[in-house]
Short mmCIF file of C-alpha atoms and ligand atoms in Angstrom, two decimals:
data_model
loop_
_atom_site.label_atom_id
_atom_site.label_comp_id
_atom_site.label_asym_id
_atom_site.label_seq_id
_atom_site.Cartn_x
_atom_site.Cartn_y
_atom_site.Cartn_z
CA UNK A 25 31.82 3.30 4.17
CA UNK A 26 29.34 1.92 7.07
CA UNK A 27 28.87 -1.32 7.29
CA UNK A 28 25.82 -2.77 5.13
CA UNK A 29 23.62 -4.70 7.58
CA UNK A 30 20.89 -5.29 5.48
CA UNK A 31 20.41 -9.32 4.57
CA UNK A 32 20.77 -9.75 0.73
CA UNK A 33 17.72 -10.90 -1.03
CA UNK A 34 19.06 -13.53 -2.18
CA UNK A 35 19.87 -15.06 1.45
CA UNK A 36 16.41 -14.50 2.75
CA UNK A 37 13.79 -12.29 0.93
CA UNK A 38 11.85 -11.95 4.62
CA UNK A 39 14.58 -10.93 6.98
CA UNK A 40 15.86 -8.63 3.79
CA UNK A 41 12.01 -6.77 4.35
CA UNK A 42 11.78 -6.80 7.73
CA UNK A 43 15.92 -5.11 7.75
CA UNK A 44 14.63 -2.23 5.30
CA UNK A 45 11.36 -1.72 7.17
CA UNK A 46 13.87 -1.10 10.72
CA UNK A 47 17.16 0.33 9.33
CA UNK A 48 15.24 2.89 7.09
CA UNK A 49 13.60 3.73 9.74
CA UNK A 50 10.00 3.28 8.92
CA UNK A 51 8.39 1.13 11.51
CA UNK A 52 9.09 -0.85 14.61
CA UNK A 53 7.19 -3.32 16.61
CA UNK A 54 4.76 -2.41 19.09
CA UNK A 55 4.87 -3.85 23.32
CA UNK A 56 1.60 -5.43 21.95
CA UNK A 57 2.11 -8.57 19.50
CA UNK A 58 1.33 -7.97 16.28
CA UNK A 59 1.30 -3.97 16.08
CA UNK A 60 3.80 -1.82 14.72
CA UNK A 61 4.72 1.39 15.15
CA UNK A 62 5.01 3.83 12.42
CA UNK A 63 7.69 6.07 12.87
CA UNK A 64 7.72 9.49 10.84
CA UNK A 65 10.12 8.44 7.51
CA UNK A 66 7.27 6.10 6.97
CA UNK A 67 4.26 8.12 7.65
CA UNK A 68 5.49 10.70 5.41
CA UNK A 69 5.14 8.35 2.91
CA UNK A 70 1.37 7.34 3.95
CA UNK A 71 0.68 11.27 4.07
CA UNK A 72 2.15 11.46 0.14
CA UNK A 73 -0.45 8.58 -0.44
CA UNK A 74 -3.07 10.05 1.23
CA UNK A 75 -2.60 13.28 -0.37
CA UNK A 76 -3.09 11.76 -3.77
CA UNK A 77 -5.89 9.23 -3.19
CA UNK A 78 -8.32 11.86 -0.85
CA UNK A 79 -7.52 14.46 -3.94
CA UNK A 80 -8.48 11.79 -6.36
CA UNK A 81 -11.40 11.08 -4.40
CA UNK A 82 -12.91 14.20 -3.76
CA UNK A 83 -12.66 14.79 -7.63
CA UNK A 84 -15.31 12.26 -7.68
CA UNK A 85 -17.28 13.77 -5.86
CA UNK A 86 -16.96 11.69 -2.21
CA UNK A 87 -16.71 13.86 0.90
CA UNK A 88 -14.83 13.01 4.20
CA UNK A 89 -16.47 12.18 7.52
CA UNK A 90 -15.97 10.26 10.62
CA UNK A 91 -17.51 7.26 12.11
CA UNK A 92 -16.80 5.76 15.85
CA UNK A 93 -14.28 3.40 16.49
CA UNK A 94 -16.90 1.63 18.93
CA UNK A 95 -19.57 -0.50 17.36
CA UNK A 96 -22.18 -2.32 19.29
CA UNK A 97 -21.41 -5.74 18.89
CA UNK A 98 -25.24 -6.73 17.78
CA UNK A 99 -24.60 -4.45 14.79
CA UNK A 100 -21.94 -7.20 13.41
CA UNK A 101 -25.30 -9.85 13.90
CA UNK A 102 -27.23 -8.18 11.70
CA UNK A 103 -25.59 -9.31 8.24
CA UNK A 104 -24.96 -12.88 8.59
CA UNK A 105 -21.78 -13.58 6.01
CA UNK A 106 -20.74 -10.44 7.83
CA UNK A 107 -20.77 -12.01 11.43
CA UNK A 108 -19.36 -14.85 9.90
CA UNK A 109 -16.43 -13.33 8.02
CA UNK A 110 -15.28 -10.89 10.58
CA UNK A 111 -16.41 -12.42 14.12
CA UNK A 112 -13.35 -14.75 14.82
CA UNK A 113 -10.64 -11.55 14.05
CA UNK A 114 -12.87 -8.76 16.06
CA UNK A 115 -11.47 -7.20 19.23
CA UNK A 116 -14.27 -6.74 22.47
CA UNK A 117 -14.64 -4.28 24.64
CA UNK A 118 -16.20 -5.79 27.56
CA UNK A 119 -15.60 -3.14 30.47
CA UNK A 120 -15.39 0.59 30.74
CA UNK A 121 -15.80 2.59 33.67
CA UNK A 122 -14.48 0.00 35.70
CA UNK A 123 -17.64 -1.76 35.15
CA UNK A 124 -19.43 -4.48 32.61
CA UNK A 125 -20.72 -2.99 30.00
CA UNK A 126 -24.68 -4.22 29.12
CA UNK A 127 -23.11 -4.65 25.47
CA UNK A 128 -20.08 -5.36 24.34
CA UNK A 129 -18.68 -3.12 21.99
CA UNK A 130 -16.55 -3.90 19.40
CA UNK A 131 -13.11 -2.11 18.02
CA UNK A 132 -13.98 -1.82 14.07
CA UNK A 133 -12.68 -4.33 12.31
CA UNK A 134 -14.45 -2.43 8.95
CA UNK A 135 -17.13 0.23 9.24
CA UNK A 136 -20.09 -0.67 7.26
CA UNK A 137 -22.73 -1.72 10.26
CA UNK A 138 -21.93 1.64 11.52
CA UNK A 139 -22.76 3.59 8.20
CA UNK A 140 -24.92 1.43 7.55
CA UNK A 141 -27.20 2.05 10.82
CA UNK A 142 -26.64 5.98 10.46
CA UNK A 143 -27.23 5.71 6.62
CA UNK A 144 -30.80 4.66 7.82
CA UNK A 145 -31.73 8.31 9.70
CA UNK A 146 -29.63 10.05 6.80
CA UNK A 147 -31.38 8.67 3.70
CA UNK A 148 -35.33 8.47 3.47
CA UNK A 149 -35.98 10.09 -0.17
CA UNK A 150 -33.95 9.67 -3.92
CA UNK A 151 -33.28 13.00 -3.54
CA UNK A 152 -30.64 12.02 -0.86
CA UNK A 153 -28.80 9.55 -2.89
CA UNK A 154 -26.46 8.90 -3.59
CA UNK A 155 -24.16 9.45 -0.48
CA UNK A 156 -20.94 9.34 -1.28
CA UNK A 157 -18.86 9.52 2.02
CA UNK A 158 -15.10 8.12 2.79
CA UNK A 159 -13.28 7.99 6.16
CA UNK A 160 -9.57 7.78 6.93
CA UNK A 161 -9.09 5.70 10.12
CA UNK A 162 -7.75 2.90 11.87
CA UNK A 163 -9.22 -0.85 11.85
CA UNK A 164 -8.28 -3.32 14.34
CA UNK A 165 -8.23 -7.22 13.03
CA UNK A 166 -6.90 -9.24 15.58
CA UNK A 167 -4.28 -11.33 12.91
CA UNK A 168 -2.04 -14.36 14.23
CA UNK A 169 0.91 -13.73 11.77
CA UNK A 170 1.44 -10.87 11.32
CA UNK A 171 4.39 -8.47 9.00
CA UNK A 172 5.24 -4.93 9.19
CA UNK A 173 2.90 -2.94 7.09
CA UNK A 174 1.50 -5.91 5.48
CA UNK A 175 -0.49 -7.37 8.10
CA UNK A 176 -0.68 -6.16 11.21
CA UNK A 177 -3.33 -6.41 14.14
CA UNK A 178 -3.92 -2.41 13.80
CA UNK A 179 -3.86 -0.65 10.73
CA UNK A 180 -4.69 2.41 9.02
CA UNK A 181 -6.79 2.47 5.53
CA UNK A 182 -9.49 4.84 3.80
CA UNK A 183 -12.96 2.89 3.51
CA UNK A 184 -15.21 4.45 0.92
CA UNK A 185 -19.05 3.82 2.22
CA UNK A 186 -21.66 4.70 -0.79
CA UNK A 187 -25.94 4.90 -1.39
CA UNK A 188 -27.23 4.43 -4.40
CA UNK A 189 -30.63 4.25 -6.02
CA UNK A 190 -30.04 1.53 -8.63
CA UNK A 191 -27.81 -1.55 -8.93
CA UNK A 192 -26.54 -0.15 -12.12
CA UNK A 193 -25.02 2.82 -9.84
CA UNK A 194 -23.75 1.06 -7.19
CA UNK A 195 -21.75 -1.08 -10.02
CA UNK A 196 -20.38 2.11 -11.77
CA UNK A 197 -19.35 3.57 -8.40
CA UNK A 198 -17.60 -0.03 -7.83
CA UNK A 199 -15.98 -0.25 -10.73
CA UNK A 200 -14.82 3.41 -10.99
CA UNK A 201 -12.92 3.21 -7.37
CA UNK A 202 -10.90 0.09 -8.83
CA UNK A 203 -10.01 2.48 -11.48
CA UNK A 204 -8.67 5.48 -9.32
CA UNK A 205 -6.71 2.31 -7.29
CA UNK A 206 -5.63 1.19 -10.44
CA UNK A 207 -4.27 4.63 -11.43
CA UNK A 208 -2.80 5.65 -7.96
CA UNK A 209 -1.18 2.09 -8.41
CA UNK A 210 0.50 2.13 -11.34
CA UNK A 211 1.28 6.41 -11.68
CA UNK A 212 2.19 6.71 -8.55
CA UNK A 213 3.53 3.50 -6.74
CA UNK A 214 4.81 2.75 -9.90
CA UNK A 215 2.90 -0.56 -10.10
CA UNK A 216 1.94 -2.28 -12.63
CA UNK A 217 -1.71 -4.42 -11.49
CA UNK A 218 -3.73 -6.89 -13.00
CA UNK A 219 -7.34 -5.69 -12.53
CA UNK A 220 -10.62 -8.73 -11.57
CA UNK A 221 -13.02 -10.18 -9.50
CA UNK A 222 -12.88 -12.12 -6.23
CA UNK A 223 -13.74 -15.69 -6.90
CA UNK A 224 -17.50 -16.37 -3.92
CA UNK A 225 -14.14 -17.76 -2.00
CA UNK A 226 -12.03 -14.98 -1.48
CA UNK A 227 -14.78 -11.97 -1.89
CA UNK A 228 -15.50 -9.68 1.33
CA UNK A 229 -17.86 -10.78 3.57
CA UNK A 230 -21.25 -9.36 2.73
CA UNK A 231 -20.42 -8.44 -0.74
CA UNK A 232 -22.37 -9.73 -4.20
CA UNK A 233 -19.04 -8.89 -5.74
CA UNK A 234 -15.37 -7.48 -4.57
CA UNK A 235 -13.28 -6.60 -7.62
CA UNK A 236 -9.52 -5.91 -6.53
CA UNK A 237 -6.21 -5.50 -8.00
CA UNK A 238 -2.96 -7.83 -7.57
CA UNK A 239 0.52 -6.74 -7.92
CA UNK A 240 3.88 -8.98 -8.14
CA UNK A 241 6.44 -8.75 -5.76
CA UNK A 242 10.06 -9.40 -5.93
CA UNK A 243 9.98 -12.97 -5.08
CA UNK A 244 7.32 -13.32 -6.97
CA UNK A 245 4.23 -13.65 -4.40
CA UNK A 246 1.26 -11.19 -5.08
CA UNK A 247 -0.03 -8.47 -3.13
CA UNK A 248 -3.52 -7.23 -2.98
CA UNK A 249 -3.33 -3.83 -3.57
CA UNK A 250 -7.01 -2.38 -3.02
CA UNK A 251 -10.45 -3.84 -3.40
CA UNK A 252 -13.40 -2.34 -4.27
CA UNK A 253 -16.69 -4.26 -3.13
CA UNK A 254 -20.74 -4.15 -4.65
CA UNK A 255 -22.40 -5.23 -2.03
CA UNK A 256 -25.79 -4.55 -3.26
CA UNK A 257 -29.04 -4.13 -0.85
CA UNK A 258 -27.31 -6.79 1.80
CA UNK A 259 -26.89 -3.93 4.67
CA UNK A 260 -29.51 -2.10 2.90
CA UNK A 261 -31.82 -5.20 4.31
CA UNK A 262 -29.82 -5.68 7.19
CA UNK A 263 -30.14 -2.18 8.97
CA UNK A 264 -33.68 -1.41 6.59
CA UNK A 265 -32.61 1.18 4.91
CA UNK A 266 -35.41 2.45 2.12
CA UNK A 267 -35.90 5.20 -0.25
CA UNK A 268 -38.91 6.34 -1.74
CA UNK A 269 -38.18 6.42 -5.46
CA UNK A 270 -39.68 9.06 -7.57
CA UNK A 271 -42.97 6.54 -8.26
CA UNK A 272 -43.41 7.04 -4.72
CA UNK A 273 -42.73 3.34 -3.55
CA UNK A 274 -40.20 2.30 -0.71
CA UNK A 275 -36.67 0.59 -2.18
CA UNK A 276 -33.96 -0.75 -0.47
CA UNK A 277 -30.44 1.26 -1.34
CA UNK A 278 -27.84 -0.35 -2.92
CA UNK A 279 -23.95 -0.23 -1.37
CA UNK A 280 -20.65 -0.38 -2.08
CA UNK A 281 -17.44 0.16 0.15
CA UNK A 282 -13.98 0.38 -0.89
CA UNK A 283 -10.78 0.30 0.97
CA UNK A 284 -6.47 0.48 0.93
CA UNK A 285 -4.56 0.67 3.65
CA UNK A 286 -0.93 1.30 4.95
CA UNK A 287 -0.15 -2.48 3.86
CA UNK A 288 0.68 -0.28 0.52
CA UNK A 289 3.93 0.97 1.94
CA UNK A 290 4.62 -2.71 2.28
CA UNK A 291 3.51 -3.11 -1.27
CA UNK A 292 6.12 0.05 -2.37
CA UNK A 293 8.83 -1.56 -0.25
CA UNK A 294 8.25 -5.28 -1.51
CA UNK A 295 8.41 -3.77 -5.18
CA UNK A 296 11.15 -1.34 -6.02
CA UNK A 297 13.68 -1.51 -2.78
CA UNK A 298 16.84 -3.20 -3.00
CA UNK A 299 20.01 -4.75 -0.68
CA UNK A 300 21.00 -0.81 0.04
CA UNK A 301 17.69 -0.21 1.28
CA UNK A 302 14.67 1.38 0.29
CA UNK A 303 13.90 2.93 -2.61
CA UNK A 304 10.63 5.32 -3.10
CA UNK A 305 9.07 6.81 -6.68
CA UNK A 306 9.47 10.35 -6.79
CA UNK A 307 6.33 10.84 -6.70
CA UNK A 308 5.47 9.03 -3.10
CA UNK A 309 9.07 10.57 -1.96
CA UNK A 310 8.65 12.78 1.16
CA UNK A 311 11.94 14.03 0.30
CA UNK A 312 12.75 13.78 -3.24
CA UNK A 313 16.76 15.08 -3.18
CA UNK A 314 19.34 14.94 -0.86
CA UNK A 315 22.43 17.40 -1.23
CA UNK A 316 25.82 16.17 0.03
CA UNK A 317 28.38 18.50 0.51
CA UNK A 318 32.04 17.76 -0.09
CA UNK A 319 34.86 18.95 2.38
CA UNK A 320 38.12 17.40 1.89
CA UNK A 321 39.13 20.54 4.58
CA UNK A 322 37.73 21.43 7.22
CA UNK A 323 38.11 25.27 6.02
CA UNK A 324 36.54 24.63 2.68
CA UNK A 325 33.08 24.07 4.54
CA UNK A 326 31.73 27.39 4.48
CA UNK A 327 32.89 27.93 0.80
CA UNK A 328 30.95 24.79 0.10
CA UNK A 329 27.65 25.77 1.54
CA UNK A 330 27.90 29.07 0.19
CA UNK A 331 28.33 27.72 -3.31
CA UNK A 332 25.29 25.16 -2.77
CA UNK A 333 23.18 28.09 -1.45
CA UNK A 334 23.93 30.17 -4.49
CA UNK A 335 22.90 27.13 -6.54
CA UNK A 336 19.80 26.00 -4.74
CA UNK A 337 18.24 29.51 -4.46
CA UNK A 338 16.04 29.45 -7.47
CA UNK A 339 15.03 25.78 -5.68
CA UNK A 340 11.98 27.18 -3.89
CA UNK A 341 9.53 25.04 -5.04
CA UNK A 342 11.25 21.75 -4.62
CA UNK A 343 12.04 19.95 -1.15
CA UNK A 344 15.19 18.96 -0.82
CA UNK A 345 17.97 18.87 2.28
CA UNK A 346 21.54 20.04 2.44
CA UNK A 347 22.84 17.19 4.54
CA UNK A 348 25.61 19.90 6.46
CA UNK A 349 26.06 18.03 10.00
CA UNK A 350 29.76 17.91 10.43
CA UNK A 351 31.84 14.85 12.07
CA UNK A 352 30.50 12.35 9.00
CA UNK A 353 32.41 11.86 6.06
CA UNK A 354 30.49 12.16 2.88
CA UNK A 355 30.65 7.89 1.97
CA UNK A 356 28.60 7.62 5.65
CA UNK A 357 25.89 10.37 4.62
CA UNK A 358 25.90 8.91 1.37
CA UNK A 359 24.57 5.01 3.37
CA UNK A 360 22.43 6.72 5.54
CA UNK A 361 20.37 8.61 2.35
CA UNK A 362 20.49 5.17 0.51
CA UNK A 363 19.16 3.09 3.23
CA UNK A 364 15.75 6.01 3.00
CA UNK A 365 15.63 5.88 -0.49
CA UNK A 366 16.12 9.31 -1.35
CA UNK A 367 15.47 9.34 -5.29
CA UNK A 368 18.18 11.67 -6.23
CA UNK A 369 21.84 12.44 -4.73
CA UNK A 370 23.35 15.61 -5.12
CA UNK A 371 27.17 16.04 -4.42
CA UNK A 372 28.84 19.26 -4.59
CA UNK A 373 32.77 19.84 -3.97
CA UNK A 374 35.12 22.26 -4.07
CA UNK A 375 36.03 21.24 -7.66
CA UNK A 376 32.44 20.96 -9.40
CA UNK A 377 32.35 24.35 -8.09
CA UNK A 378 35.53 25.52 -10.07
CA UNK A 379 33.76 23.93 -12.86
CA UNK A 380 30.54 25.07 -12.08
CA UNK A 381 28.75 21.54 -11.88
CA UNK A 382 27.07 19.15 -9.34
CA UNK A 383 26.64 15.61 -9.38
CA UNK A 384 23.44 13.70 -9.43
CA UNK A 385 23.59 9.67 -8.12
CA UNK A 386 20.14 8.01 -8.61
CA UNK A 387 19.01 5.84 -6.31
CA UNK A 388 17.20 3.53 -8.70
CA UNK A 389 20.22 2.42 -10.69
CA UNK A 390 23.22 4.13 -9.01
CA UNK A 391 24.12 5.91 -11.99
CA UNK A 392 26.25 9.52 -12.02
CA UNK A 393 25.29 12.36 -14.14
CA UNK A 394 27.02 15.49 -14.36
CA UNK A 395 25.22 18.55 -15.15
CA UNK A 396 26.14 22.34 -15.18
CA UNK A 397 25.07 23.99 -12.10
CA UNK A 398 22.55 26.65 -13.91
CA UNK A 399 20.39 23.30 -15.68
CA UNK A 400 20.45 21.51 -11.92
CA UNK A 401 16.92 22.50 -11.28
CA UNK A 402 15.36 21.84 -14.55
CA UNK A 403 17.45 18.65 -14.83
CA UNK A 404 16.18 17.04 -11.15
CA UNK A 405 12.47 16.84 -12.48
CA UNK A 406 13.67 14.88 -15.88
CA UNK A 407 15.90 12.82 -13.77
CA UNK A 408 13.01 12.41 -11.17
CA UNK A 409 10.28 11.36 -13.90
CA UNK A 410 12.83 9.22 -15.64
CA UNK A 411 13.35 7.29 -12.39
CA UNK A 412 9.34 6.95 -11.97
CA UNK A 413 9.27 5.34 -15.17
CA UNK A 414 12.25 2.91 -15.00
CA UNK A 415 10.62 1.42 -11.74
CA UNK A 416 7.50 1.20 -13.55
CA UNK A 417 9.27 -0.47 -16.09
CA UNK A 418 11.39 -2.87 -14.44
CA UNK A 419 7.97 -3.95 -12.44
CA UNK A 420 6.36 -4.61 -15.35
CA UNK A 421 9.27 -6.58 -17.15
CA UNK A 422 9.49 -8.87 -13.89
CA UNK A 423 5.59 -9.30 -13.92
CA UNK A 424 5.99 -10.35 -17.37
CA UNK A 425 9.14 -12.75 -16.78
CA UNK A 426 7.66 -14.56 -14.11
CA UNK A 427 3.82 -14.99 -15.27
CA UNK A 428 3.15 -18.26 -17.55
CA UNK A 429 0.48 -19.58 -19.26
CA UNK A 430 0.10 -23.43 -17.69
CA UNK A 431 -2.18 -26.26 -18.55
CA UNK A 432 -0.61 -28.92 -16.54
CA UNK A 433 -0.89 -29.33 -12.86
CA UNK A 434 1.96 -31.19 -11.97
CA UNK A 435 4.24 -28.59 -14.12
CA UNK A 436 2.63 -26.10 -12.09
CA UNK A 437 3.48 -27.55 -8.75
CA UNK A 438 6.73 -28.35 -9.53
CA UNK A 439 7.77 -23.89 -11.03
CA UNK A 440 4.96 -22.60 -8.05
CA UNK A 441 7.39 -24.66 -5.76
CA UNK A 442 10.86 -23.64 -7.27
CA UNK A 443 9.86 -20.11 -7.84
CA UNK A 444 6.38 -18.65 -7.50
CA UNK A 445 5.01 -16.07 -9.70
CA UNK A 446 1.44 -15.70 -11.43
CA UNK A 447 -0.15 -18.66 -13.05
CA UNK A 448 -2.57 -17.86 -15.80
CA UNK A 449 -4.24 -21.62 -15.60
CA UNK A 450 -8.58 -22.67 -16.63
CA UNK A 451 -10.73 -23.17 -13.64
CA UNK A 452 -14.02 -24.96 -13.70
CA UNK A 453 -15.65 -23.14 -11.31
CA UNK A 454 -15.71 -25.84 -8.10
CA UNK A 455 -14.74 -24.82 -4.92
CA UNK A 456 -13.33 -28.03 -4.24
CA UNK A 457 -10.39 -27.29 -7.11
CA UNK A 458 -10.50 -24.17 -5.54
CA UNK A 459 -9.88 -25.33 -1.77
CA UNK A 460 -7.58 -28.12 -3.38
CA UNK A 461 -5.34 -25.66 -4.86
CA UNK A 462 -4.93 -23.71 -1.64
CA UNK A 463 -4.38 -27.06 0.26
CA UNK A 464 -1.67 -28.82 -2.20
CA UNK A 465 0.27 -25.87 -3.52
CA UNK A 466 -0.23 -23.06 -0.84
CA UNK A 467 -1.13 -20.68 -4.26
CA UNK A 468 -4.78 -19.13 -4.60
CA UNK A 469 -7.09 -17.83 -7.09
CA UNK A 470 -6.10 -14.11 -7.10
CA UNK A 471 -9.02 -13.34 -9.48
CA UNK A 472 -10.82 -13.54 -12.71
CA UNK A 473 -9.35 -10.87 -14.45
CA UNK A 474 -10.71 -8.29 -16.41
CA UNK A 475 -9.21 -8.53 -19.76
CA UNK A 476 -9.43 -12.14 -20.61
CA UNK A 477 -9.99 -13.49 -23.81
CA UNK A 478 -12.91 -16.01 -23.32
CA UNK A 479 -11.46 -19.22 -24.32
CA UNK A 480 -11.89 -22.95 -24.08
CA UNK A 481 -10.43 -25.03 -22.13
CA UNK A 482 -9.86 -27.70 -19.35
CA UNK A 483 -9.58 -26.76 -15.52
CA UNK A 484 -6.56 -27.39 -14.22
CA UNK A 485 -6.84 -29.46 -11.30
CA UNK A 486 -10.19 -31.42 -12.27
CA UNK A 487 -9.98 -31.57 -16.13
CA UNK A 488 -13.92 -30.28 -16.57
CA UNK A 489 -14.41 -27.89 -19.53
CA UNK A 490 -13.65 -24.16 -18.40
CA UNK A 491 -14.42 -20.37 -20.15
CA UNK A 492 -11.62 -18.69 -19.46
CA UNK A 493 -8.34 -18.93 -17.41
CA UNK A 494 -8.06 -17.23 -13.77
CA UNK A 495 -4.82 -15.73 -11.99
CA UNK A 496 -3.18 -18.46 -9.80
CA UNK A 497 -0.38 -17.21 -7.10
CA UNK A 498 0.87 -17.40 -4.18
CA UNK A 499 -0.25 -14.25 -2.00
CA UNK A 500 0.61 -12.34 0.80
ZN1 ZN B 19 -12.11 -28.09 -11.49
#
């Protein structure tokens, strides 16, 4: 077998990341600091993601378009909390032609000034709202530490920019894109989420609200998965951007804007992988099965791969690769498949075709199932759907293992520093406990979740009474 060169979890949960992200051959860094390449085993997987989000967004009605990579930097001016949030991380253009430009320009760090400024020739009457547009692109935020997929200086996302007539709208829209991330999240990524709102702290800048999910990663950290932003009339008002309502008088439109981005691959890769490598749900698997052939001759090849042929041709509608190159022995191929995170192993021999079976391996729990060669096809998309929900499953179990209920600070600093997970703890309200958190235990307010009993209590870190306990962790 070829040697394992992937760091163990256990020995460092970073360099074990950053070993799948190279060896399965899904990204590598960029000559510029702090972007990555993605190389085409992981932008197969972005294309499966796409696939299913645009589909899921178009049955909602939003449409595709395009908006310019170049913004005039006086755009950005225009909403102050804007400017404020997004100034110190924007790239410049300063030249072009060889000469100073009269304005800067700046590479998009997030698109709404754009829309927002062509929303204001597009929309004049309530007969043109609402607008529901979304672009696929790329966003540049110029980051200082940066991680493969997770954060990096250049990324690629969907932003969803909407109009609407009423606040009441804009919320529904808001609330109903957290759903579809919510569903993509957990049926596809196999992701379990905890569903909220931003705390004023951590929502985007220019929004009334940002609503987001959070899942739990191995080691326990969180990962924002997708956020979903209201951000009422306050580019409306920036960029003056009216309707005439059907009384006839001039309103400003409400907004919202909603975005993921590749740092889901991280997400898939932080969740389900394992010291052999990565390991995909089916359903985000470019290539769901992976035959291995068995040779112990070198004449029994062609026998081989005319048995596998006579078994895979009723296999038309399912991808899947015979893995034929010759000079590897079968415990090398088998590695190499691992390391990708192929969902489902096939091995055929010489003797499972005397007895007219194959084998499956699954990649989830390494466990072998014989099955008779006529039921392989039918048998791949049970084994397939049973592997969805067993990472699903064991997501869920370690979300539940390593989330507790905590009412004592100091008890909380001492688990959050041993092993950090998700602290379900009361919170006055205060920035200040907010900021102190942050400062003394490196953990944030993830947000105020959705399904929360209300319930009295005492803040955590102050002691002043609280409604209803938040989500504490430590995030990437
Ligand atoms: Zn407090």
């Amino acid at each position: 077998m070829a040697k394992r060169t992937i760091t163990p979890r256990s020995e460092d949960y970073s360099q074990w990341y950053v070993d799948v992200v190279l060896q399965a051959q899904m990204a590598d860094y960029a000559p510029v600091k702090g972007c990555m390449v993605i190389r085409p085993n992981g932008y197969a997987i972005w294309e499966k993601m796409q696939a299913a989000l645009d589909g899921m967004f178009k049955e909602t009605g939003h449409q595709n378009a395009y908006f310019p990579l170049l913004i005039p930097e006086s755009f950005l001016h225009k909403e102050a909390e804007h400017v404020e949030g997004f100034s110190p991380e924007c790239a410049v253009v300063t030249h072009g032609g060889g000469k100073p430009l009269e304005e800067p320009l700046v590479i998009r760090p997030t698109s709404e000034t754009i829309i927002w400024a062509m929303y204001k020739k597009w929309i004049d009457s309530h007969r043109d709202l609402p607008l529901l547009y979304n672009q696929w692109a790329n966003v540049v935020r110029w980051e200082m530490r940066t991680r493969l997929f997770l954060r990096t200086t250049e990324f690629l996302w969907q932003e969803g920019h909407t109009a609407h007539a009423t606040e009441e709208e804009a919320e529904e829209e808001t609330l109903r894109m957290l759903g579809i991330y919510r569903k993509f999240a957990e049926e596809y990524m196999a992701m379990p989420v905890i569903c909220g709102r931003k705390t004023e702290k951590e929502k985007f800048a220019g929004a009334v609200r940002t609503y987001c999910i959070e899942a739990m990663m191995q080691d326990g950290r969180a990962l924002q998965v997708g956020t979903s932003h209201n951000l009422g009339q306050n580019f409306a008002k920036a960029f003056d951007v009216t309707f005439q309502d059907e009384q006839g008088q001039r309103q400003y439109v409400y907004a919202t804007s909603w975005g993921a981005s590749t740092r889901l691959i991280g997400g898939v890769i932080m969740t389900h992988s394992d010291d052999d490598g990565l390991v995909v749900p089916p359903r985000l698997a470019p290539l769901p099965v992976v035959i291995v052939p068995i040779w112990p001759k070198e004449e029994l090849r062609p026998t081989v791969l005319e048995g596998i042929d006579k078994i895979t041709r009723d296999w038309r509608d399912l991808k899947f690769h015979v893995d034929a190159r010759e000079g590897y022995k079968p415990g090398f191929k088998y590695n190499e498949w691992e390391i990708r995170g192929v969902p489902i192993r096939v091995e055929v021999g010489p003797r499972d075709l005397e007895k007219e079976q194959v084998v499956f391996v699954r990649r989830d729990n390494g466990e072998k199932i014989f099955v008779p060669a006529s039921e392989a096809r039918a048998k791949i998309d049970e084994v397939l759907n049973a592997i969805q929900t067993n990472l699903f499953e064991n997501a869920r179990k370690r979300m539940e293992d390593r989330t507790v209920v905590i009412d004592n600070y100091e008890e909380m600093k001492r688990l959050n520093e041993e092993n950090s997970g998700f602290f379900w703890a009361h919170w006055c309200g205060d920035r200040a406990c907010e900021n102190r958190l942050q400062e003394e235990t490196k953990a944030t307010i993830r947000c105020l979740p959705f399904d929360q009993r209300k319930e009295p209590g005492k803040c955590l870190l102050c002691g002043k009474p609280s409604s209803e306990r938040v989500l504490m962790a430590k995030a990437y």
